[in-house]
mmCIF file of N, CA and C in Angstrom:
data_model
loop_
_atom_site.group_PDB
_atom_site.id
_atom_site.type_symbol
_atom_site.label_atom_id
_atom_site.label_comp_id
_atom_site.label_asym_id
_atom_site.label_seq_id
_atom_site.Cartn_x
_atom_site.Cartn_y
_atom_site.Cartn_z
ATOM 1 N N MET A 215 -9.678 -62.704 -1.977
ATOM 2 C CA MET A 215 -9.139 -61.795 -2.955
ATOM 3 C C MET A 215 -9.799 -60.520 -3.259
ATOM 4 N N HIS A 216 -11.254 -60.721 -3.480
ATOM 5 C CA HIS A 216 -12.105 -59.516 -3.710
ATOM 6 C C HIS A 216 -12.446 -59.003 -2.511
ATOM 7 N N LEU A 217 -12.423 -59.516 -1.375
ATOM 8 C CA LEU A 217 -12.741 -59.111 -0.017
ATOM 9 C C LEU A 217 -11.718 -57.996 0.150
ATOM 10 N N GLY A 218 -10.323 -58.399 0.067
ATOM 11 C CA GLY A 218 -9.242 -57.565 0.408
ATOM 12 C C GLY A 218 -9.213 -56.202 -0.609
ATOM 13 N N ARG A 219 -9.634 -56.430 -1.930
ATOM 14 C CA ARG A 219 -9.580 -55.299 -2.632
ATOM 15 C C ARG A 219 -10.727 -54.220 -2.435
ATOM 16 N N GLY A 220 -11.914 -55.040 -2.013
ATOM 17 C CA GLY A 220 -13.042 -54.184 -1.686
ATOM 18 C C GLY A 220 -12.801 -53.428 -0.444
ATOM 19 N N LEU A 221 -12.143 -54.021 0.555
ATOM 20 C CA LEU A 221 -11.776 -53.303 1.792
ATOM 21 C C LEU A 221 -10.804 -52.242 1.668
ATOM 22 N N LEU A 222 -9.893 -52.477 0.678
ATOM 23 C CA LEU A 222 -8.785 -51.560 0.423
ATOM 24 C C LEU A 222 -9.580 -50.200 -0.282
ATOM 25 N N PHE A 223 -10.348 -50.556 -1.186
ATOM 26 C CA PHE A 223 -11.114 -49.545 -2.001
ATOM 27 C C PHE A 223 -12.029 -48.716 -1.049
ATOM 28 N N PHE A 224 -12.776 -49.567 -0.225
ATOM 29 C CA PHE A 224 -13.486 -48.625 1.045
ATOM 30 C C PHE A 224 -12.631 -47.726 1.697
ATOM 31 N N LEU A 225 -11.567 -48.263 2.324
ATOM 32 C CA LEU A 225 -10.555 -47.452 3.106
ATOM 33 C C LEU A 225 -9.968 -46.293 2.415
ATOM 34 N N LEU A 226 -9.815 -46.317 1.023
ATOM 35 C CA LEU A 226 -9.291 -45.381 0.298
ATOM 36 C C LEU A 226 -10.233 -44.425 0.016
ATOM 37 N N LEU A 227 -11.432 -44.906 -0.386
ATOM 38 C CA LEU A 227 -12.620 -43.754 -0.421
ATOM 39 C C LEU A 227 -12.950 -42.892 0.787
ATOM 40 N N ASN A 228 -12.994 -43.935 1.879
ATOM 41 C CA ASN A 228 -13.264 -43.153 3.062
ATOM 42 C C ASN A 228 -12.275 -42.217 3.447
ATOM 43 N N SER A 229 -10.784 -42.412 3.180
ATOM 44 C CA SER A 229 -9.974 -41.407 3.469
ATOM 45 C C SER A 229 -10.022 -40.103 2.542
ATOM 46 N N VAL A 230 -10.477 -40.428 1.255
ATOM 47 C CA VAL A 230 -10.637 -39.407 0.487
ATOM 48 C C VAL A 230 -11.782 -38.368 0.910
ATOM 49 N N THR A 231 -12.804 -38.881 1.302
ATOM 50 C CA THR A 231 -13.841 -38.084 1.706
ATOM 51 C C THR A 231 -13.703 -37.462 3.048
ATOM 52 N N MET A 232 -12.804 -38.098 3.937
ATOM 53 C CA MET A 232 -12.280 -37.501 5.248
ATOM 54 C C MET A 232 -11.412 -36.175 4.864
ATOM 55 N N SER A 233 -10.625 -36.419 3.882
ATOM 56 C CA SER A 233 -9.850 -35.362 3.554
ATOM 57 C C SER A 233 -10.433 -34.029 2.865
ATOM 58 N N PHE A 234 -11.558 -34.377 2.133
ATOM 59 C CA PHE A 234 -12.293 -33.318 1.446
ATOM 60 C C PHE A 234 -13.087 -32.666 2.659
ATOM 61 N N SER A 235 -13.621 -33.404 3.630
ATOM 62 C CA SER A 235 -14.363 -32.725 4.683
ATOM 63 C C SER A 235 -13.536 -32.005 5.618
ATOM 64 N N LEU A 236 -12.275 -32.215 5.694
ATOM 65 C CA LEU A 236 -11.379 -31.433 6.589
ATOM 66 C C LEU A 236 -10.849 -30.051 5.982
ATOM 67 N N SER A 237 -10.869 -30.065 4.594
ATOM 68 C CA SER A 237 -10.554 -28.940 3.985
ATOM 69 C C SER A 237 -11.626 -27.922 4.107
ATOM 70 N N THR A 238 -11.524 -26.875 4.735
ATOM 71 C CA THR A 238 -12.509 -25.852 5.041
ATOM 72 C C THR A 238 -12.037 -24.516 4.420
ATOM 73 N N CYS A 239 -10.812 -24.571 3.987
ATOM 74 C CA CYS A 239 -10.228 -23.318 3.404
ATOM 75 C C CYS A 239 -10.840 -22.944 1.853
ATOM 76 N N THR A 240 -11.100 -21.710 1.879
ATOM 77 C CA THR A 240 -11.737 -21.373 0.531
ATOM 78 C C THR A 240 -10.630 -20.949 -0.138
ATOM 79 N N THR A 241 -10.716 -20.738 -1.575
ATOM 80 C CA THR A 241 -9.682 -20.245 -2.593
ATOM 81 C C THR A 241 -9.640 -18.655 -2.258
ATOM 82 N N VAL A 242 -8.499 -18.321 -2.629
ATOM 83 C CA VAL A 242 -8.405 -16.637 -2.432
ATOM 84 C C VAL A 242 -8.065 -15.974 -3.718
ATOM 85 N N ASP A 243 -9.054 -15.124 -4.157
ATOM 86 C CA ASP A 243 -8.888 -14.332 -5.239
ATOM 87 C C ASP A 243 -8.042 -12.931 -5.055
ATOM 88 N N ILE A 244 -6.692 -13.076 -5.455
ATOM 89 C CA ILE A 244 -5.865 -11.923 -5.208
ATOM 90 C C ILE A 244 -6.373 -10.605 -5.758
ATOM 91 N N ASP A 245 -6.808 -10.650 -6.831
ATOM 92 C CA ASP A 245 -7.303 -9.524 -7.656
ATOM 93 C C ASP A 245 -8.483 -8.788 -6.750
ATOM 94 N N HIS A 246 -9.309 -9.661 -6.404
ATOM 95 C CA HIS A 246 -10.412 -9.186 -5.599
ATOM 96 C C HIS A 246 -10.033 -8.595 -4.250
ATOM 97 N N ILE A 247 -8.858 -9.175 -3.646
ATOM 98 C CA ILE A 247 -8.323 -8.484 -2.397
ATOM 99 C C ILE A 247 -7.940 -7.199 -2.724
ATOM 100 N N LYS A 248 -7.050 -7.213 -3.757
ATOM 101 C CA LYS A 248 -6.387 -5.807 -4.238
ATOM 102 C C LYS A 248 -7.377 -4.814 -4.661
ATOM 103 N N LYS A 249 -8.379 -5.183 -5.262
ATOM 104 C CA LYS A 249 -9.576 -4.303 -5.433
ATOM 105 C C LYS A 249 -10.208 -3.597 -4.209
ATOM 106 N N LYS A 250 -10.407 -4.491 -3.171
ATOM 107 C CA LYS A 250 -10.908 -4.068 -1.896
ATOM 108 C C LYS A 250 -9.938 -3.323 -1.268
ATOM 109 N N ARG A 251 -8.641 -3.538 -1.232
ATOM 110 C CA ARG A 251 -7.607 -2.728 -0.603
ATOM 111 C C ARG A 251 -7.625 -1.247 -1.218
ATOM 112 N N VAL A 252 -7.604 -1.217 -2.571
ATOM 113 C CA VAL A 252 -7.666 0.179 -3.242
ATOM 114 C C VAL A 252 -9.138 0.912 -2.786
ATOM 115 N N GLU A 253 -10.231 0.101 -2.810
ATOM 116 C CA GLU A 253 -11.460 0.774 -2.455
ATOM 117 C C GLU A 253 -11.351 1.183 -0.903
ATOM 118 N N ALA A 254 -10.889 0.534 -0.099
ATOM 119 C CA ALA A 254 -10.521 0.867 1.416
ATOM 120 C C ALA A 254 -9.719 2.127 1.526
ATOM 121 N N ILE A 255 -8.725 2.178 0.592
ATOM 122 C CA ILE A 255 -7.819 3.298 0.762
ATOM 123 C C ILE A 255 -8.394 4.527 0.104
ATOM 124 N N ARG A 256 -9.017 4.466 -0.889
ATOM 125 C CA ARG A 256 -9.792 5.706 -1.494
ATOM 126 C C ARG A 256 -10.874 6.124 -0.574
ATOM 127 N N GLY A 257 -11.443 5.348 0.170
ATOM 128 C CA GLY A 257 -12.461 5.485 1.053
ATOM 129 C C GLY A 257 -11.934 6.516 2.254
ATOM 130 N N GLN A 258 -10.656 5.943 2.788
ATOM 131 C CA GLN A 258 -9.902 6.860 3.721
ATOM 132 C C GLN A 258 -9.486 8.075 3.306
ATOM 133 N N ILE A 259 -9.012 8.113 2.103
ATOM 134 C CA ILE A 259 -8.584 9.409 1.740
ATOM 135 C C ILE A 259 -9.868 10.296 1.524
ATOM 136 N N LEU A 260 -10.834 10.016 0.965
ATOM 137 C CA LEU A 260 -12.072 10.813 0.913
ATOM 138 C C LEU A 260 -12.623 11.303 2.247
ATOM 139 N N SER A 261 -12.653 10.232 3.186
ATOM 140 C CA SER A 261 -13.087 10.772 4.627
ATOM 141 C C SER A 261 -12.125 11.813 5.152
ATOM 142 N N LYS A 262 -10.706 11.422 5.012
ATOM 143 C CA LYS A 262 -9.852 12.448 5.523
ATOM 144 C C LYS A 262 -10.058 13.963 4.813
ATOM 145 N N LEU A 263 -10.624 13.952 3.663
ATOM 146 C CA LEU A 263 -10.664 15.136 3.014
ATOM 147 C C LEU A 263 -12.241 15.701 3.288
ATOM 148 N N ARG A 264 -12.980 14.845 3.925
ATOM 149 C CA ARG A 264 -14.411 15.119 4.363
ATOM 150 C C ARG A 264 -15.407 15.236 3.027
ATOM 151 N N LEU A 265 -14.850 14.323 2.070
ATOM 152 C CA LEU A 265 -15.745 14.087 0.910
ATOM 153 C C LEU A 265 -16.496 12.869 0.934
ATOM 154 N N THR A 266 -17.694 12.816 0.335
ATOM 155 C CA THR A 266 -18.490 11.581 0.243
ATOM 156 C C THR A 266 -18.142 10.985 -1.061
ATOM 157 N N SER A 267 -17.825 11.592 -2.148
ATOM 158 C CA SER A 267 -17.385 10.977 -3.410
ATOM 159 C C SER A 267 -16.405 11.915 -4.175
ATOM 160 N N PRO A 268 -15.672 11.117 -5.004
ATOM 161 C CA PRO A 268 -14.491 11.924 -5.489
ATOM 162 C C PRO A 268 -14.870 13.096 -6.406
ATOM 163 N N PRO A 269 -14.128 14.250 -6.376
ATOM 164 C CA PRO A 269 -14.634 15.380 -7.008
ATOM 165 C C PRO A 269 -14.624 15.268 -8.490
ATOM 166 N N GLN A 270 -15.481 15.813 -9.243
ATOM 167 C CA GLN A 270 -15.635 15.768 -10.840
ATOM 168 C C GLN A 270 -14.587 16.526 -11.441
ATOM 169 N N THR A 271 -13.849 16.011 -12.295
ATOM 170 C CA THR A 271 -12.779 16.869 -12.884
ATOM 171 C C THR A 271 -13.347 17.142 -14.481
ATOM 172 N N LEU A 272 -13.104 18.461 -14.762
ATOM 173 C CA LEU A 272 -13.513 18.859 -16.268
ATOM 174 C C LEU A 272 -12.478 18.778 -17.147
ATOM 175 N N GLY A 273 -11.142 18.514 -16.786
ATOM 176 C CA GLY A 273 -10.078 18.309 -17.629
ATOM 177 C C GLY A 273 -8.869 18.916 -17.077
ATOM 178 N N HIS A 274 -7.835 19.013 -17.778
ATOM 179 C CA HIS A 274 -6.739 19.699 -17.406
ATOM 180 C C HIS A 274 -6.884 21.078 -17.104
ATOM 181 N N SER A 275 -6.620 21.809 -16.038
ATOM 182 C CA SER A 275 -6.612 23.231 -15.883
ATOM 183 C C SER A 275 -5.138 23.772 -15.581
ATOM 184 N N GLN A 276 -5.066 24.950 -16.073
ATOM 185 C CA GLN A 276 -3.863 25.660 -15.758
ATOM 186 C C GLN A 276 -3.532 26.081 -14.242
ATOM 187 N N VAL A 277 -2.321 25.829 -13.752
ATOM 188 C CA VAL A 277 -2.041 26.415 -12.349
ATOM 189 C C VAL A 277 -1.719 27.944 -12.556
ATOM 190 N N PRO A 278 -2.485 28.493 -11.657
ATOM 191 C CA PRO A 278 -2.216 30.081 -11.610
ATOM 192 C C PRO A 278 -0.800 30.453 -11.365
ATOM 193 N N TYR A 279 -0.358 31.571 -12.105
ATOM 194 C CA TYR A 279 1.081 31.923 -12.231
ATOM 195 C C TYR A 279 1.702 32.140 -10.720
ATOM 196 N N GLN A 280 0.817 32.822 -9.794
ATOM 197 C CA GLN A 280 1.081 32.949 -8.365
ATOM 198 C C GLN A 280 1.441 31.647 -7.779
ATOM 199 N N VAL A 281 0.748 30.663 -7.712
ATOM 200 C CA VAL A 281 0.756 29.511 -7.203
ATOM 201 C C VAL A 281 2.141 28.767 -7.535
ATOM 202 N N LEU A 282 2.216 28.768 -8.919
ATOM 203 C CA LEU A 282 3.646 28.115 -9.457
ATOM 204 C C LEU A 282 4.837 28.951 -9.045
ATOM 205 N N ALA A 283 4.683 30.118 -8.902
ATOM 206 C CA ALA A 283 5.792 30.967 -8.573
ATOM 207 C C ALA A 283 6.063 30.657 -7.142
ATOM 208 N N LEU A 284 5.029 30.720 -6.130
ATOM 209 C CA LEU A 284 5.191 30.190 -4.830
ATOM 210 C C LEU A 284 5.960 28.866 -4.641
ATOM 211 N N TYR A 285 5.316 27.830 -5.466
ATOM 212 C CA TYR A 285 5.911 26.623 -5.375
ATOM 213 C C TYR A 285 7.480 26.513 -5.801
ATOM 214 N N ASN A 286 7.845 27.312 -6.659
ATOM 215 C CA ASN A 286 9.230 27.374 -7.130
ATOM 216 C C ASN A 286 10.028 27.910 -6.152
ATOM 217 N N SER A 287 9.626 28.896 -5.512
ATOM 218 C CA SER A 287 10.357 29.771 -4.590
ATOM 219 C C SER A 287 10.687 28.863 -3.476
ATOM 220 N N THR A 288 9.472 28.266 -2.904
ATOM 221 C CA THR A 288 9.740 27.325 -1.795
ATOM 222 C C THR A 288 10.560 26.091 -1.917
ATOM 223 N N ARG A 289 10.460 25.626 -3.273
ATOM 224 C CA ARG A 289 11.354 24.465 -3.567
ATOM 225 C C ARG A 289 12.909 25.022 -3.682
ATOM 226 N N GLU A 290 13.208 25.950 -4.286
ATOM 227 C CA GLU A 290 14.463 26.534 -4.212
ATOM 228 C C GLU A 290 15.005 26.758 -2.854
ATOM 229 N N LEU A 291 14.280 27.424 -1.805
ATOM 230 C CA LEU A 291 14.437 27.745 -0.628
ATOM 231 C C LEU A 291 14.853 26.372 0.188
ATOM 232 N N LEU A 292 14.199 25.433 -0.050
ATOM 233 C CA LEU A 292 14.313 24.060 0.590
ATOM 234 C C LEU A 292 15.835 23.527 0.087
ATOM 235 N N GLU A 293 15.872 23.484 -1.124
ATOM 236 C CA GLU A 293 17.174 23.090 -1.821
ATOM 237 C C GLU A 293 18.395 23.824 -1.263
ATOM 238 N N GLU A 294 18.146 25.060 -1.036
ATOM 239 C CA GLU A 294 19.262 26.003 -0.509
ATOM 240 C C GLU A 294 19.584 25.717 1.004
ATOM 241 N N LEU A 295 18.459 25.481 1.701
ATOM 242 C CA LEU A 295 18.642 25.056 3.166
ATOM 243 C C LEU A 295 19.389 23.606 3.247
ATOM 244 N N GLY A 296 18.873 22.848 2.284
ATOM 245 C CA GLY A 296 19.637 21.545 2.462
ATOM 246 C C GLY A 296 20.981 21.510 2.201
ATOM 247 N N ARG A 297 21.431 22.206 1.164
ATOM 248 C CA ARG A 297 22.813 22.535 0.874
ATOM 249 C C ARG A 297 23.538 22.956 2.041
ATOM 250 N N ASP A 298 23.048 24.043 2.486
ATOM 251 C CA ASP A 298 23.569 24.710 3.636
ATOM 252 C C ASP A 298 23.869 23.878 4.897
ATOM 253 N N ARG A 299 22.662 23.014 5.034
ATOM 254 C CA ARG A 299 22.900 21.892 6.244
ATOM 255 C C ARG A 299 23.884 21.028 5.852
ATOM 256 N N HIS A 300 23.874 20.507 4.723
ATOM 257 C CA HIS A 300 24.868 19.457 4.202
ATOM 258 C C HIS A 300 26.414 19.855 4.420
ATOM 259 N N GLN A 301 26.548 21.225 4.060
ATOM 260 C CA GLN A 301 27.789 21.926 4.148
ATOM 261 C C GLN A 301 28.262 22.122 5.544
ATOM 262 N N SER A 302 27.315 22.443 6.542
ATOM 263 C CA SER A 302 27.752 22.681 7.908
ATOM 264 C C SER A 302 28.018 21.231 8.779
ATOM 265 N N CYS A 303 27.323 20.307 8.250
ATOM 266 C CA CYS A 303 27.817 18.917 8.732
ATOM 267 C C CYS A 303 29.211 18.635 8.449
ATOM 268 N N GLY A 304 29.495 18.912 7.214
ATOM 269 C CA GLY A 304 30.926 18.623 6.861
ATOM 270 C C GLY A 304 31.909 19.089 7.628
ATOM 271 N N GLN A 305 31.638 20.454 8.291
ATOM 272 C CA GLN A 305 32.630 21.211 9.046
ATOM 273 C C GLN A 305 33.079 20.522 10.188
ATOM 274 N N ASP A 306 34.233 20.716 10.705
ATOM 275 C CA ASP A 306 34.735 20.320 12.012
ATOM 276 C C ASP A 306 34.260 21.004 13.173
ATOM 277 N N ASN A 307 33.154 20.602 14.118
ATOM 278 C CA ASN A 307 32.767 21.277 15.138
ATOM 279 C C ASN A 307 33.546 20.885 16.322
ATOM 280 N N THR A 308 34.115 21.865 17.058
ATOM 281 C CA THR A 308 34.861 21.591 18.070
ATOM 282 C C THR A 308 33.914 21.607 19.396
ATOM 283 N N GLU A 309 34.409 21.370 20.535
ATOM 284 C CA GLU A 309 33.592 21.411 21.808
ATOM 285 C C GLU A 309 33.259 22.735 22.102
ATOM 286 N N THR A 310 34.244 23.579 21.727
ATOM 287 C CA THR A 310 33.745 25.026 22.151
ATOM 288 C C THR A 310 32.669 25.478 21.260
ATOM 289 N N GLU A 311 32.612 25.136 20.052
ATOM 290 C CA GLU A 311 31.498 25.596 19.357
ATOM 291 C C GLU A 311 30.357 25.013 19.789
ATOM 292 N N TYR A 312 30.344 23.671 20.375
ATOM 293 C CA TYR A 312 28.994 23.114 20.832
ATOM 294 C C TYR A 312 28.514 23.859 21.876
ATOM 295 N N TYR A 313 29.259 24.195 22.920
ATOM 296 C CA TYR A 313 28.860 25.020 24.308
ATOM 297 C C TYR A 313 28.851 26.475 23.810
#
């Protein structure tokens, strides 16, 4: 009786140690992977800009009026072109207009 229990215990212990030795996967730290991904993307952006480190900011600066006016006029022009394109798509184009 004791021999059967001993053999069963030995087989159970052996299977547990075998399962631990087969487990070679390490745990994954998702936060660590996210930080590494952000660092890699930051490095790619810096290399694209040909910078070795991020530029130092001194605080919020005002955008010059000329730059802001150019941005607004470009945005308005793009919106107008988009409206024109959208309106022209709605019109019936015949084959004669195509050729």
